[in-house]
Coordinates of C-alpha atoms in Angstrom, one line a residue:
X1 CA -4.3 -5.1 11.8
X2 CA -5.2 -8.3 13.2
X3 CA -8.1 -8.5 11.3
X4 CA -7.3 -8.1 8.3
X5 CA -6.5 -11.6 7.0
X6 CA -9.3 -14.2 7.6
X7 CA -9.2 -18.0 7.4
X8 CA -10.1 -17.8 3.9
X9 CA -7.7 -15.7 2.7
X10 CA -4.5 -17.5 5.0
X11 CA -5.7 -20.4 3.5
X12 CA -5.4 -19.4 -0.5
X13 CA -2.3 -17.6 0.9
X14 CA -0.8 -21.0 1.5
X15 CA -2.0 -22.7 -1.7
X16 CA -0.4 -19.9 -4.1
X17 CA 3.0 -20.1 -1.6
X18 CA 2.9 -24.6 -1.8
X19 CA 2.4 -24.0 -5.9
X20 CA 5.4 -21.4 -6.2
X21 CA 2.9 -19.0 -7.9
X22 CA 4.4 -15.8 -6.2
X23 CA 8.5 -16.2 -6.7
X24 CA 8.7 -13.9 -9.5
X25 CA 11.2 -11.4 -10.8
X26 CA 10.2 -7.8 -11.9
X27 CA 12.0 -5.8 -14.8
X28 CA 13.7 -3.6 -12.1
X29 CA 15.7 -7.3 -10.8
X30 CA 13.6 -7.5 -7.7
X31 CA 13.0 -10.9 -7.2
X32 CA 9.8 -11.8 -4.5
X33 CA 11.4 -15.4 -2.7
X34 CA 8.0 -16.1 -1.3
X35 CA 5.5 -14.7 0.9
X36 CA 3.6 -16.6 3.8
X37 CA 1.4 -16.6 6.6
X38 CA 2.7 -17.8 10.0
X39 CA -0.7 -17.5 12.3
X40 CA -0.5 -19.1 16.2
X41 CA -3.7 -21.2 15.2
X42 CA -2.1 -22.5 12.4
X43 CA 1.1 -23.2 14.0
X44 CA 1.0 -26.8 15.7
X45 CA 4.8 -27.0 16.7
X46 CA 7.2 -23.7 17.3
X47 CA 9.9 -23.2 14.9
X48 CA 13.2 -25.0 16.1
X49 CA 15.8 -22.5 14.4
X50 CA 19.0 -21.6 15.7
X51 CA 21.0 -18.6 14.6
X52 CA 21.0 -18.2 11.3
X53 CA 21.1 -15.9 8.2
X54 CA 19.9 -15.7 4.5
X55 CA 21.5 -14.4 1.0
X56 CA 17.9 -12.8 0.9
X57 CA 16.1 -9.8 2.6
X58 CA 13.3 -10.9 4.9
X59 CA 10.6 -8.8 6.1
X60 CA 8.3 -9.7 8.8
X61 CA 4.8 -8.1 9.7
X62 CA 3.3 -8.2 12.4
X63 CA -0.5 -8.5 12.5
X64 CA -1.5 -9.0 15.8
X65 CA 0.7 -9.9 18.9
X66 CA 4.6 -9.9 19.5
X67 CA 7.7 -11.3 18.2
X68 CA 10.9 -10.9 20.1
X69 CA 14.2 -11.6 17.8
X70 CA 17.8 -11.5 19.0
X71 CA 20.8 -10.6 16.9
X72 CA 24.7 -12.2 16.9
X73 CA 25.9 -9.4 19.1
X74 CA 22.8 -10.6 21.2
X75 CA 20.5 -7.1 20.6
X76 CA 17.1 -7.6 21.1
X77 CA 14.3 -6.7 18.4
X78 CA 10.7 -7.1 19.8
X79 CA 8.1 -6.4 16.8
X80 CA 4.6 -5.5 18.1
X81 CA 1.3 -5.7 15.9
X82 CA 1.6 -2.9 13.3
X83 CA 5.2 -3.2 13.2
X84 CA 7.6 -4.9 11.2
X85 CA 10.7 -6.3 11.4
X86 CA 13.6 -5.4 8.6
X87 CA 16.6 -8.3 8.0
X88 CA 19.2 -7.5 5.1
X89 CA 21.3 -10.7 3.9
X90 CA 24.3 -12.0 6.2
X91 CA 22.8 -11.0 8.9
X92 CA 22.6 -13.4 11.4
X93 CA 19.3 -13.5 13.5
X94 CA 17.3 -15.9 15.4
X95 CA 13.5 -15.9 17.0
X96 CA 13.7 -16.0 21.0
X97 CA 10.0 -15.7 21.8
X98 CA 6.5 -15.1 20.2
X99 CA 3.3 -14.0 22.1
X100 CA 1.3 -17.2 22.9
X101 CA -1.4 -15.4 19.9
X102 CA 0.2 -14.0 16.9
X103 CA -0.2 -13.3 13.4
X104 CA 2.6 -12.5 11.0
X105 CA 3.0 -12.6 7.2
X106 CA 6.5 -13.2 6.2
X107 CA 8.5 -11.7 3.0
X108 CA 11.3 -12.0 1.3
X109 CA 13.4 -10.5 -1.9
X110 CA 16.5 -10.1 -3.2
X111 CA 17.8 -8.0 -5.8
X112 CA 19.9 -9.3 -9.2
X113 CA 23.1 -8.4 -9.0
X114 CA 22.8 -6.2 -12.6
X115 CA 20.4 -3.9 -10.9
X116 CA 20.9 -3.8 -7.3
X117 CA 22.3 -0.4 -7.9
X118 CA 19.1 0.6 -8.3
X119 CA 18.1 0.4 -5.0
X120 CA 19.3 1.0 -1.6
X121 CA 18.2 -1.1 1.8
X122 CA 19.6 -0.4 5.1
X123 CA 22.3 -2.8 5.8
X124 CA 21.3 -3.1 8.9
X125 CA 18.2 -4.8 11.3
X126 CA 15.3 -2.4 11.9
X127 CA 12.0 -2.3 13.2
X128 CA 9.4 -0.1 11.5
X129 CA 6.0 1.0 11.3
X130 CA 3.3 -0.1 9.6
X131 CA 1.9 3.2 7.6
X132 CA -1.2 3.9 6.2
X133 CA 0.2 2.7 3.0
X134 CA 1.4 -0.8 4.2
X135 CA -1.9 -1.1 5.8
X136 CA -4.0 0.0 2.8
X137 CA -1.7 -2.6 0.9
X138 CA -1.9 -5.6 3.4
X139 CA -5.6 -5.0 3.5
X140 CA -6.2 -4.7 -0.7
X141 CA -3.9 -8.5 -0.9
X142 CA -6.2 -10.0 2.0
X143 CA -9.2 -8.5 -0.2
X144 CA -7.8 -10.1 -3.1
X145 CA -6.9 -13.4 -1.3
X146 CA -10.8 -13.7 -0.6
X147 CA -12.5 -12.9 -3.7
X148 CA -10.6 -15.1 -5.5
X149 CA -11.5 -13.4 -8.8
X150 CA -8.5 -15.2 -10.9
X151 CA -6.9 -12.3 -11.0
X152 CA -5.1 -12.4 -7.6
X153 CA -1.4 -13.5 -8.5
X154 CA -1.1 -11.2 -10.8
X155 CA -2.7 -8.2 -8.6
X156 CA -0.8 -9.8 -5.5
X157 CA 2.4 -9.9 -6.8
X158 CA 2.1 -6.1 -7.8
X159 CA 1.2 -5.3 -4.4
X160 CA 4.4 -6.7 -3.0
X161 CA 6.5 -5.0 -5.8
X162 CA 4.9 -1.7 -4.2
X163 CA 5.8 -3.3 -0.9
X164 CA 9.5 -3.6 -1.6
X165 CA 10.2 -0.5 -3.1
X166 CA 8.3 1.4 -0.2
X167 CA 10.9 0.1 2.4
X168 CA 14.0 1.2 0.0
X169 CA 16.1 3.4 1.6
X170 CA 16.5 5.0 -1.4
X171 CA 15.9 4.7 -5.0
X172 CA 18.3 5.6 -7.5
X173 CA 16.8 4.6 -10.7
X174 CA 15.2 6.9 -12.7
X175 CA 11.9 7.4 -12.2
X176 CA 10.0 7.6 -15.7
X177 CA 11.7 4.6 -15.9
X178 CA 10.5 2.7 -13.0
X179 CA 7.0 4.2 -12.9
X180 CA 6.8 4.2 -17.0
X181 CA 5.2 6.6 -19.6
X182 CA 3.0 9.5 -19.1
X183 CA 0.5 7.0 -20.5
X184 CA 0.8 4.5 -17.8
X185 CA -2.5 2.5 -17.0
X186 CA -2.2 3.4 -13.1
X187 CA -2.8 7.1 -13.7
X188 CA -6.2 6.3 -15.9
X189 CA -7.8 3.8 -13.2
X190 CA -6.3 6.4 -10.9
X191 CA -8.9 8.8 -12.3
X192 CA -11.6 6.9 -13.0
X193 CA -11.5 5.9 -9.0
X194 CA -11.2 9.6 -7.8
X195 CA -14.2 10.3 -10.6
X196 CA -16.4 7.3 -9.2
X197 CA -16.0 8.8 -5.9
X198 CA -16.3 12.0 -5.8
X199 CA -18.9 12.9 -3.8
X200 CA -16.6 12.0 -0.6
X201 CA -13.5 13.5 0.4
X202 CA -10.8 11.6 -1.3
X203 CA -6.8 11.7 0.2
X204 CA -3.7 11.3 -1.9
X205 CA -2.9 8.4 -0.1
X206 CA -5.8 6.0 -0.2
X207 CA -5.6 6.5 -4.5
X208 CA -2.0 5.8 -4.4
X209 CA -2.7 2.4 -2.8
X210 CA -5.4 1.9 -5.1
X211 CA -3.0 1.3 -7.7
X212 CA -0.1 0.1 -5.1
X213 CA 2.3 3.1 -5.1
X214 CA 3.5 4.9 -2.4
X215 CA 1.8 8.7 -2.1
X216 CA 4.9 10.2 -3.5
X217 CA 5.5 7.9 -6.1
X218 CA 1.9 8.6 -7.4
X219 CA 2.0 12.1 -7.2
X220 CA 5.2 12.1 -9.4
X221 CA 4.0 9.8 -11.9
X222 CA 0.6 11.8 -11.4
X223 CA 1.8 14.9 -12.0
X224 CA 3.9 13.7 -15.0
X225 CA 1.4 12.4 -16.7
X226 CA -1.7 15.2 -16.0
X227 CA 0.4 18.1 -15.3
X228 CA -0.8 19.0 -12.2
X229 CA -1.0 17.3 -8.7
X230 CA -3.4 14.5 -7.7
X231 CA -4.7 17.1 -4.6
X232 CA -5.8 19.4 -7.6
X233 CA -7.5 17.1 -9.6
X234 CA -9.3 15.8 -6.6
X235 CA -10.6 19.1 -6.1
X236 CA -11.6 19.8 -9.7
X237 CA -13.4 16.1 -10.0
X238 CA -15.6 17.1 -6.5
X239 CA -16.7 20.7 -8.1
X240 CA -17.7 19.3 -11.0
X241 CA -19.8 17.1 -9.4
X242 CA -21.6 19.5 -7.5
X243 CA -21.9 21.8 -10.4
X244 CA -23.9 19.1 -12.3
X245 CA -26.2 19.6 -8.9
X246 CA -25.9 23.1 -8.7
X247 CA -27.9 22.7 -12.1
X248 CA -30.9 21.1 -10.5
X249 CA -32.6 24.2 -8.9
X250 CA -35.0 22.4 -7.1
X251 CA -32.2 21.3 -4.5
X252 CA -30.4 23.5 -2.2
X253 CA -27.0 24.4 -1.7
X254 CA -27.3 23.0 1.6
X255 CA -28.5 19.9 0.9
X256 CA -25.6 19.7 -1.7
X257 CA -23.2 20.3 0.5
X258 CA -24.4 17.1 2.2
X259 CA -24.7 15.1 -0.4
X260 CA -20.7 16.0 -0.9
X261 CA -20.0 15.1 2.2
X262 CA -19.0 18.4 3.7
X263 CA -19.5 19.0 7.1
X264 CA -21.2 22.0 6.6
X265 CA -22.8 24.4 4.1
X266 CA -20.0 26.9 5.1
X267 CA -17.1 24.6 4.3
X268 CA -18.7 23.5 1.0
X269 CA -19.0 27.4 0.1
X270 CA -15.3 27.9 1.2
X271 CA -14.0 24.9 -0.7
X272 CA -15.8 25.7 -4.1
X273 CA -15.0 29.4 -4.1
X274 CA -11.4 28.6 -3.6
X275 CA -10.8 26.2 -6.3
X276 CA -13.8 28.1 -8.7
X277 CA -13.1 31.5 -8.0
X278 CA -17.0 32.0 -6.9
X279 CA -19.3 31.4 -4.2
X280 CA -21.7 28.2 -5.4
X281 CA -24.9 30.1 -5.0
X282 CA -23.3 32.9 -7.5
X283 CA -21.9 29.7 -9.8
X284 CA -25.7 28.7 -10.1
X285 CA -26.8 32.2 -11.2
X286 CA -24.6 31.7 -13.9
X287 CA -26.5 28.9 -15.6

């Protein structure tokens, strides 16, 4: 993970944090505090803190190196890169020793007090892993940190939404009202992204944090919306992209299966028999 953000994108990380352009509230009552970098190159003096605690939740990420926290009844946390470190409010914490290279990003949230019912966080300090879909999220805000396409606060401050909710303990609100409509924007560029690329194998996962969702929070709002999962529809996009090559006789169904990124000409046959019902050499007798 440590390379995911470069200089370029720390730096416009800064300049949205010094203009205030990421505190926000969403409609849920999660309310982003800020969100910074805090890199060992960019860090001329340690922090001089002594035990303290917030009214907000803080998250810290590790990135690359090691962060070693210690608690009031004097436990010791020690986050390594790829791991982060969970604080709920009142809890008081302090930082005892940092690898002489690090890289961290630094969040924080709370939750209005009207909705907060909505969502449950552990009361407790935790450390955690980074999974694939906090990776797949860093990495898409230090994409959008770089190409600075004016579109970034907007797109960054939906990624941390996604953030938040994915480190809930729980989440009690319902969810076609959280995720919206049937008609929800998400599921069409969900669509268009596994139609664009569906000559590769496509998981569940990497189209969830496509549109910043959690894998089970897109395949209910998925499956709501298309009525049927998002592993089906994956499957039905890549056969019908090789039946529009099945249709050119003059290439083979080997060279097909290759161009769809199978492994093999076996697996391709396997894979398009199960979800068609034939075999694709007796699919292109057909037409």
């Amino acid at each position: 993970m440590k390379n995911l953000f470069s200089k370029k994108a720390i730096l416009k990380l800064k300049e949205l944090y010094r203009k205030s352009l990421i505190s926000t509230e969403n409609e849920n009552g999660i309310n982003i505090v800020w969100f910074s970098p805090n890199f060992s190159e960019e860090q001329r003096n340690k922090p001089n803190l002594k035990m303290h605690c917030h009214t907000f939740y803080e998250v810290h990420f590790l990135l690359d190196g090691s962060a070693t926290y210690q608690t009031k009844d004097k436990s010791l946390f020690t986050v390594n890169a790829g791991e982060f470190l969970f604080i709920p409010p009142e809890k008081k914490h302090i930082l005892v020793d940092e690898s002489g290279s690090f890289k961290k990003l630094g969040l924080t949230f709370s939750c209005s007090d009207t909705k907060s019912e909505s969502y449950v966080f552990k009361d407790d300090l935790f450390c955690g892993v980074c999974d694939d879909f906090v990776k797949n999220t860093l990495s898409n805000i230090s994409h959008v940190l770089v190409s600075g396409n004016g579109a970034e606060v907007s797109i960054l401050k939906n990624c941390l939404f996604a953030l938040i909710l994915h480190m809930a303990d729980s989440v009690t609100t319902k969810s076609e009202d959280f995720i919206g409509a049937p008609s929800d924007e998400r599921v069409t560029r969900a669509k268009r992204f596994i139609e664009d690329n569906a000559k590769r194998d496509i998981s569940v996962g990497e189209v969830a944090a496509y549109v910043y969702l959690s894998s089970k929070q897109f395949g209910r709002l998925f499956k709501q919306a298309e009525h049927m999962t998002v592993t089906d529809f994956i499957a039905k996009c890549r056969c019908d992209k090789a039946k529009k090559l099945l249709g050119n006789k003059n290439i083979t169904i080997a060279e097909i299966a290759e161009t769809m990124s199978f492994s093999n000409e076996y697996n391709f046959n396997r894979f398009f028999k199960r979800v068609e019902g034939i075999t694709p050499g007796a699919y292109r007798m057909t037409i």
